[in-house]
PDB file of C-alpha atoms in Angstrom:
ATOM      1  CA  MET T   1      -2.563  12.124 -12.198  1.00 40.00           C
ATOM      2  CA  GLN T   2       0.256   9.512 -12.950  1.00 44.00           C
ATOM      3  CA  GLY T   3      -2.242   6.614 -14.499  1.00 42.00           C
ATOM      4  CA  GLU T   4      -1.638   3.326 -12.291  1.00 48.00           C
ATOM      5  CA  ASN T   5      -1.495  -0.472 -14.238  1.00 51.00           C
ATOM      6  CA  GLY T   6      -4.327  -2.665 -15.178  1.00 56.00           C
ATOM      7  CA  CYS T   7      -6.964   0.646 -16.333  1.00 69.00           C
ATOM      8  CA  ALA T   8      -4.614   2.463 -17.370  1.00 72.00           C
ATOM      9  CA  GLU T   9      -2.229   0.054 -20.064  1.00 77.00           C
ATOM     10  CA  ALA T  10      -6.041  -0.125 -21.449  1.00 77.00           C
ATOM     11  CA  PHE T  11      -6.586   3.375 -22.037  1.00 74.00           C
ATOM     12  CA  ALA T  12      -2.550   4.175 -22.842  1.00 82.00           C
ATOM     13  CA  ALA T  13      -2.671   1.532 -25.318  1.00 82.00           C
ATOM     14  CA  GLU T  14      -5.792   2.344 -27.155  1.00 86.00           C
ATOM     15  CA  TRP T  15      -5.119   6.307 -27.280  1.00 88.00           C
ATOM     16  CA  THR T  16      -1.630   5.520 -28.573  1.00 84.00           C
ATOM     17  CA  SER T  17      -3.176   3.621 -31.088  1.00 84.00           C
ATOM     18  CA  ALA T  18      -5.135   7.048 -31.789  1.00 86.00           C
ATOM     19  CA  PHE T  19      -2.468   9.210 -31.225  1.00 86.00           C
ATOM     20  CA  ALA T  20      -0.641   7.154 -34.352  1.00 83.00           C
ATOM     21  CA  ALA T  21      -3.715   7.382 -36.463  1.00 83.00           C
ATOM     22  CA  ASP T  22      -4.149  10.428 -36.207  1.00 83.00           C
ATOM     23  CA  THR T  23      -1.163  11.467 -37.382  1.00 82.00           C
ATOM     24  CA  GLY T  24      -1.344   9.567 -40.226  1.00 79.00           C
ATOM     25  CA  GLN T  25       1.457   6.957 -38.721  1.00 79.00           C
ATOM     26  CA  PRO T  26       1.498   3.400 -39.851  1.00 70.00           C
ATOM     27  CA  GLY T  27      -1.227   1.400 -37.387  1.00 71.00           C
ATOM     28  CA  ALA T  28       1.457  -1.152 -35.158  1.00 75.00           C
ATOM     29  CA  ASP T  29       0.301  -3.098 -31.717  1.00 77.00           C
ATOM     30  CA  HIS T  30       1.073  -0.408 -29.103  1.00 74.00           C
ATOM     31  CA  THR T  31       0.119  -2.611 -25.976  1.00 79.00           C
ATOM     32  CA  GLN T  32       4.029  -3.368 -25.488  1.00 81.00           C
ATOM     33  CA  ALA T  33       5.158  -0.142 -25.370  1.00 82.00           C
ATOM     34  CA  THR T  34       2.390   1.400 -23.481  1.00 83.00           C
ATOM     35  CA  ALA T  35       2.585  -1.379 -21.186  1.00 84.00           C
ATOM     36  CA  GLU T  36       6.102  -0.856 -20.036  1.00 88.00           C
ATOM     37  CA  ARG T  37       5.463   3.360 -20.398  1.00 90.00           C
ATOM     38  CA  VAL T  38       3.047   2.730 -17.188  1.00 87.00           C
ATOM     39  CA  THR T  39       4.937   0.132 -15.136  1.00 88.00           C
ATOM     40  CA  THR T  40       8.045   2.788 -15.391  1.00 90.00           C
ATOM     41  CA  GLY T  41       6.079   5.495 -13.864  1.00 90.00           C
ATOM     42  CA  ARG T  42       5.825   7.137 -17.846  1.00 93.00           C
ATOM     43  CA  MET T  43       2.927   7.430 -18.770  1.00 93.00           C
ATOM     44  CA  TRP T  44       0.704  10.296 -17.376  1.00 93.00           C
ATOM     45  CA  LEU T  45      -3.440  10.088 -17.776  1.00 91.00           C
ATOM     46  CA  TRP T  46      -4.888  13.226 -16.391  1.00 94.00           C
ATOM     47  CA  ASP T  47      -8.522  12.271 -14.900  1.00 92.00           C
ATOM     48  CA  VAL T  48     -11.470  14.640 -13.996  1.00 94.00           C
ATOM     49  CA  ALA T  49     -13.777  12.632 -11.645  1.00 93.00           C
ATOM     50  CA  GLY T  50     -12.249   9.761 -11.067  1.00 88.00           C
ATOM     51  CA  ALA T  51     -12.421   8.774 -15.259  1.00 90.00           C
ATOM     52  CA  PRO T  52      -9.162   9.706 -17.897  1.00 91.00           C
ATOM     53  CA  VAL T  53      -9.183  12.451 -20.215  1.00 95.00           C
ATOM     54  CA  ALA T  54      -6.195  13.020 -21.784  1.00 95.00           C
ATOM     55  CA  MET T  55      -2.433  11.076 -21.341  1.00 95.00           C
ATOM     56  CA  ALA T  56       0.879  12.233 -22.141  1.00 96.00           C
ATOM     57  CA  SER T  57       3.952  10.417 -21.915  1.00 94.00           C
ATOM     58  CA  VAL T  58       7.947  11.167 -21.477  1.00 97.00           C
ATOM     59  CA  SER T  59      11.063   9.574 -22.573  1.00 96.00           C
ATOM     60  CA  PRO T  60      13.648   8.056 -20.478  1.00 95.00           C
ATOM     61  CA  VAL T  61      16.698  11.024 -19.590  1.00 96.00           C
ATOM     62  CA  ILE T  62      18.959  10.534 -21.994  1.00 96.00           C
ATOM     63  CA  ALA T  63      21.967  13.388 -21.720  1.00 97.00           C
ATOM     64  CA  GLY T  64      19.757  15.751 -19.767  1.00 97.00           C
ATOM     65  CA  GLN T  65      16.876  15.332 -22.085  1.00 97.00           C
ATOM     66  CA  ALA T  66      13.258  14.139 -22.521  1.00 97.00           C
ATOM     67  CA  ARG T  67      11.139  13.794 -24.518  1.00 96.00           C
ATOM     68  CA  VAL T  68       6.745  14.604 -23.983  1.00 97.00           C
ATOM     69  CA  ALA T  69       5.527  11.955 -26.833  1.00 91.00           C
ATOM     70  CA  PRO T  70       1.931  11.089 -27.256  1.00 92.00           C
ATOM     71  CA  VAL T  71       0.479  13.953 -26.014  1.00 94.00           C
ATOM     72  CA  TYR T  72      -3.430  12.920 -26.564  1.00 94.00           C
ATOM     73  CA  THR T  73      -6.910  13.669 -25.780  1.00 94.00           C
ATOM     74  CA  PRO T  74      -9.876  12.346 -27.214  1.00 94.00           C
ATOM     75  CA  PRO T  75     -11.854  14.393 -29.835  1.00 94.00           C
ATOM     76  CA  ARG T  76     -15.426  14.968 -27.702  1.00 95.00           C
ATOM     77  CA  LEU T  77     -13.145  15.898 -24.713  1.00 96.00           C
ATOM     78  CA  ARG T  78     -10.687  18.537 -26.539  1.00 94.00           C
ATOM     79  CA  GLY T  79     -11.255  21.829 -25.604  1.00 93.00           C
ATOM     80  CA  ARG T  80     -11.211  21.494 -22.761  1.00 96.00           C
ATOM     81  CA  GLY T  81      -7.503  21.976 -21.272  1.00 95.00           C
ATOM     82  CA  TYR T  82      -6.767  18.724 -20.467  1.00 97.00           C
ATOM     83  CA  GLY T  83      -4.465  17.854 -22.777  1.00 95.00           C
ATOM     84  CA  GLY T  84      -2.161  21.287 -21.580  1.00 96.00           C
ATOM     85  CA  ALA T  85      -2.521  19.832 -18.175  1.00 97.00           C
ATOM     86  CA  VAL T  86      -1.028  16.474 -18.572  1.00 97.00           C
ATOM     87  CA  THR T  87       1.736  18.479 -20.723  1.00 97.00           C
ATOM     88  CA  ALA T  88       2.190  20.883 -18.471  1.00 97.00           C
ATOM     89  CA  ALA T  89       2.249  18.245 -15.272  1.00 97.00           C
ATOM     90  CA  VAL T  90       4.310  15.700 -17.237  1.00 97.00           C
ATOM     91  CA  SER T  91       7.079  18.500 -18.461  1.00 97.00           C
ATOM     92  CA  ARG T  92       7.279  19.731 -14.506  1.00 97.00           C
ATOM     93  CA  ALA T  93       8.065  16.422 -13.420  1.00 96.00           C
ATOM     94  CA  THR T  94      10.825  15.535 -15.585  1.00 97.00           C
ATOM     95  CA  LEU T  95      12.617  18.195 -14.754  1.00 97.00           C
ATOM     96  CA  ASP T  96      12.056  18.351 -11.126  1.00 97.00           C
ATOM     97  CA  ALA T  97      13.525  14.755 -11.614  1.00 95.00           C
ATOM     98  CA  GLY T  98      16.147  15.881 -13.028  1.00 95.00           C
ATOM     99  CA  ALA T  99      16.414  16.586 -16.763  1.00 97.00           C
ATOM    100  CA  GLU T 100      18.066  19.805 -18.465  1.00 97.00           C
ATOM    101  CA  GLN T 101      15.936  19.800 -21.305  1.00 97.00           C
ATOM    102  CA  VAL T 102      12.346  18.133 -22.100  1.00 97.00           C
ATOM    103  CA  LEU T 103      11.727  18.622 -25.848  1.00 96.00           C
ATOM    104  CA  LEU T 104       8.616  18.173 -27.687  1.00 95.00           C
ATOM    105  CA  CYS T 105       7.498  17.580 -31.405  1.00 90.00           C
ATOM    106  CA  THR T 106       4.742  18.699 -32.983  1.00 88.00           C
ATOM    107  CA  ASP T 107       3.281  19.758 -36.661  1.00 84.00           C
ATOM    108  CA  LEU T 108       3.695  22.405 -37.640  1.00 83.00           C
ATOM    109  CA  ALA T 109      -0.287  22.655 -39.298  1.00 83.00           C
ATOM    110  CA  ASN T 110      -1.763  22.552 -35.919  1.00 86.00           C
ATOM    111  CA  PRO T 111      -1.994  26.437 -34.565  1.00 91.00           C
ATOM    112  CA  THR T 112      -4.047  24.918 -31.321  1.00 89.00           C
ATOM    113  CA  SER T 113      -0.854  22.322 -29.923  1.00 89.00           C
ATOM    114  CA  ASN T 114       1.507  25.290 -31.138  1.00 91.00           C
ATOM    115  CA  ALA T 115       0.133  27.948 -29.387  1.00 93.00           C
ATOM    116  CA  LEU T 116      -0.856  25.836 -26.313  1.00 93.00           C
ATOM    117  CA  TYR T 117       2.770  24.664 -26.397  1.00 94.00           C
ATOM    118  CA  ARG T 118       3.946  27.622 -26.402  1.00 95.00           C
ATOM    119  CA  ARG T 119       2.209  29.064 -23.604  1.00 95.00           C
ATOM    120  CA  LEU T 120       3.588  26.405 -21.829  1.00 95.00           C
ATOM    121  CA  GLY T 121       7.081  27.313 -21.541  1.00 95.00           C
ATOM    122  CA  TYR T 122       8.346  25.503 -24.901  1.00 95.00           C
ATOM    123  CA  ARG T 123       9.763  27.441 -28.010  1.00 92.00           C
ATOM    124  CA  PRO T 124      10.461  26.406 -31.859  1.00 88.00           C
ATOM    125  CA  LEU T 125      14.493  25.280 -32.010  1.00 86.00           C
ATOM    126  CA  THR T 126      14.142  23.490 -35.809  1.00 86.00           C
ATOM    127  CA  ASP T 127      11.876  22.466 -38.677  1.00 85.00           C
ATOM    128  CA  SER T 128      11.798  18.813 -39.464  1.00 82.00           C
ATOM    129  CA  GLN T 129      10.246  16.578 -42.084  1.00 79.00           C
ATOM    130  CA  THR T 130       9.876  12.473 -42.261  1.00 77.00           C
ATOM    131  CA  LEU T 131      10.094  11.098 -45.746  1.00 80.00           C
ATOM    132  CA  THR T 132       9.631   7.271 -46.587  1.00 81.00           C
ATOM    133  CA  PHE T 133      11.285   6.239 -49.820  1.00 89.00           C
ATOM    134  CA  GLU T 134      10.100   2.887 -51.256  1.00 84.00           C
TER     135      GLU T 134
END
């Protein structure tokens, strides 16, 4: 289910910040970026019984490629398939909308998400590393 404005923006901003914290990314205000994703239909909220349980976002398609990120499920709701469901839905919708490739970057140290993404049809292509110089 694609999120609708209003409440969706609040969940998306909060969960994008939680994703950033979980993945060790510097703190930032995600309100404007998530509002733009919701408004343009690129932020998906998966809900159960009317309550959001997971989210995934997708970049605009450029040169036939789109990137799924972030994918987030709150810790208390993990292990129930919600993250996989929203990732599969946004990936399929992006391909159906004309993307030739859908990319997803993942943490190699997380065997749970890596196994899920392989089951959804993603396959490893390359490793990368982020370096910060001070």
